[in-house]
Amino acid sequence: MNNAVQLWDGQLSIITTPVPHVKFPNEVIVKVVFSGICSTDISILSGDFPSAKSVILGHEFSGVVSEVGSDVKHISIGAR
């Protein structure tokens, strides 16, 4: 289960999405441990920064690698 704060037409909500999985050999999945917001997110909320009608806020994050594709050789599961 993934939860995110979404802005939709000026209203904030918490949404739940399925956990993603590697689809291509060169992909890496990162399980987000911490996420933050920045001034751009605040500007989107206040309407001062143009954005799509629906946007998931918070793009500054850190986490742990939870899945890697078969072609990924320089990152392993558990890496921060």
PDB file of C-alpha atoms in Angstrom, residues 2-77:
ATOM      1  CA  ASN A   2       1.337   3.422  -0.969  1.00  0.00           C
ATOM      2  CA  ASN A   3      -0.158   6.586   0.455  1.00  0.00           C
ATOM      3  CA  ALA A   4       0.340  10.021  -1.003  1.00  0.00           C
ATOM      4  CA  VAL A   5      -1.034  13.508  -0.551  1.00  0.00           C
ATOM      5  CA  GLN A   6      -2.792  14.516  -3.738  1.00  0.00           C
ATOM      6  CA  LEU A   7      -4.119  17.890  -4.805  1.00  0.00           C
ATOM      7  CA  TRP A   8      -7.198  17.541  -7.009  1.00  0.00           C
ATOM      8  CA  ASP A   9      -8.999  20.659  -8.136  1.00  0.00           C
ATOM      9  CA  GLY A  10      -7.846  22.608  -5.085  1.00  0.00           C
ATOM     10  CA  GLN A  11      -8.731  19.878  -2.565  1.00  0.00           C
ATOM     11  CA  LEU A  12      -6.157  17.813  -0.661  1.00  0.00           C
ATOM     12  CA  SER A  13      -6.713  14.109  -0.109  1.00  0.00           C
ATOM     13  CA  ILE A  14      -4.817  10.986   0.878  1.00  0.00           C
ATOM     14  CA  ILE A  15      -4.761   8.388  -1.878  1.00  0.00           C
ATOM     15  CA  THR A  16      -3.714   4.740  -1.786  1.00  0.00           C
ATOM     16  CA  THR A  17      -2.091   3.111  -4.793  1.00  0.00           C
ATOM     17  CA  PRO A  18      -0.756  -0.393  -5.435  1.00  0.00           C
ATOM     18  CA  VAL A  19       2.901  -1.032  -4.629  1.00  0.00           C
ATOM     19  CA  PRO A  20       4.855  -0.795  -7.902  1.00  0.00           C
ATOM     20  CA  HIS A  21       7.034  -3.629  -9.186  1.00  0.00           C
ATOM     21  CA  VAL A  22       9.899  -3.736 -11.679  1.00  0.00           C
ATOM     22  CA  LYS A  23       8.541  -3.985 -15.226  1.00  0.00           C
ATOM     23  CA  PHE A  24      11.747  -3.530 -17.206  1.00  0.00           C
ATOM     24  CA  PRO A  25      15.247  -4.982 -16.708  1.00  0.00           C
ATOM     25  CA  ASN A  26      16.837  -1.561 -16.066  1.00  0.00           C
ATOM     26  CA  GLU A  27      14.384  -0.362 -13.387  1.00  0.00           C
ATOM     27  CA  VAL A  28      14.877   0.087  -9.632  1.00  0.00           C
ATOM     28  CA  ILE A  29      12.084   0.363  -7.055  1.00  0.00           C
ATOM     29  CA  VAL A  30      12.774   2.522  -3.983  1.00  0.00           C
ATOM     30  CA  LYS A  31      10.619   2.120  -0.891  1.00  0.00           C
ATOM     31  CA  VAL A  32      10.212   5.693   0.350  1.00  0.00           C
ATOM     32  CA  VAL A  33      11.080   6.089   4.031  1.00  0.00           C
ATOM     33  CA  PHE A  34      10.961   9.884   4.312  1.00  0.00           C
ATOM     34  CA  SER A  35       9.372  12.500   2.069  1.00  0.00           C
ATOM     35  CA  GLY A  36       9.272  16.245   2.284  1.00  0.00           C
ATOM     36  CA  ILE A  37       7.692  19.165   0.566  1.00  0.00           C
ATOM     37  CA  CYS A  38       9.437  22.233  -0.795  1.00  0.00           C
ATOM     38  CA  SER A  39       8.469  25.761  -1.701  1.00  0.00           C
ATOM     39  CA  THR A  40       7.185  24.593  -5.091  1.00  0.00           C
ATOM     40  CA  ASP A  41       4.644  22.337  -3.344  1.00  0.00           C
ATOM     41  CA  ILE A  42       3.530  25.262  -1.166  1.00  0.00           C
ATOM     42  CA  SER A  43       3.211  27.450  -4.282  1.00  0.00           C
ATOM     43  CA  ILE A  44       1.097  24.759  -5.972  1.00  0.00           C
ATOM     44  CA  LEU A  45      -1.186  24.606  -2.929  1.00  0.00           C
ATOM     45  CA  SER A  46      -1.610  28.376  -2.854  1.00  0.00           C
ATOM     46  CA  GLY A  47      -2.295  28.506  -6.599  1.00  0.00           C
ATOM     47  CA  ASP A  48       0.812  30.605  -7.314  1.00  0.00           C
ATOM     48  CA  PHE A  49       2.518  27.885  -9.380  1.00  0.00           C
ATOM     49  CA  PRO A  50       0.739  26.331 -12.371  1.00  0.00           C
ATOM     50  CA  SER A  51       0.294  22.567 -12.229  1.00  0.00           C
ATOM     51  CA  ALA A  52      -1.856  19.763 -13.554  1.00  0.00           C
ATOM     52  CA  LYS A  53      -5.379  19.440 -12.191  1.00  0.00           C
ATOM     53  CA  SER A  54      -4.228  16.405 -10.202  1.00  0.00           C
ATOM     54  CA  VAL A  55      -0.727  16.240  -8.730  1.00  0.00           C
ATOM     55  CA  ILE A  56       0.918  14.157  -6.002  1.00  0.00           C
ATOM     56  CA  LEU A  57       2.877  16.442  -3.708  1.00  0.00           C
ATOM     57  CA  GLY A  58       6.269  15.751  -2.139  1.00  0.00           C
ATOM     58  CA  HIS A  59       9.170  14.941  -4.405  1.00  0.00           C
ATOM     59  CA  GLU A  60      12.125  15.234  -2.050  1.00  0.00           C
ATOM     60  CA  PHE A  61      12.501  11.767  -0.596  1.00  0.00           C
ATOM     61  CA  SER A  62      14.887   9.108   0.590  1.00  0.00           C
ATOM     62  CA  GLY A  63      14.436   5.402   0.915  1.00  0.00           C
ATOM     63  CA  VAL A  64      15.721   1.876   0.511  1.00  0.00           C
ATOM     64  CA  VAL A  65      15.982  -0.130  -2.704  1.00  0.00           C
ATOM     65  CA  SER A  66      13.339  -2.861  -2.525  1.00  0.00           C
ATOM     66  CA  GLU A  67      13.533  -4.378  -6.012  1.00  0.00           C
ATOM     67  CA  VAL A  68      15.939  -4.275  -8.976  1.00  0.00           C
ATOM     68  CA  GLY A  69      15.639  -5.358 -12.582  1.00  0.00           C
ATOM     69  CA  SER A  70      17.796  -8.104 -14.042  1.00  0.00           C
ATOM     70  CA  ASP A  71      20.092  -5.645 -15.890  1.00  0.00           C
ATOM     71  CA  VAL A  72      20.824  -3.523 -12.809  1.00  0.00           C
ATOM     72  CA  LYS A  73      24.330  -4.351 -11.583  1.00  0.00           C
ATOM     73  CA  HIS A  74      25.489  -1.290  -9.628  1.00  0.00           C
ATOM     74  CA  ILE A  75      22.649  -1.099  -7.053  1.00  0.00           C
ATOM     75  CA  SER A  76      21.415  -3.880  -4.826  1.00  0.00           C
ATOM     76  CA  ILE A  77      18.348  -4.527  -2.675  1.00  0.00           C
TER      77      ILE A  77
END
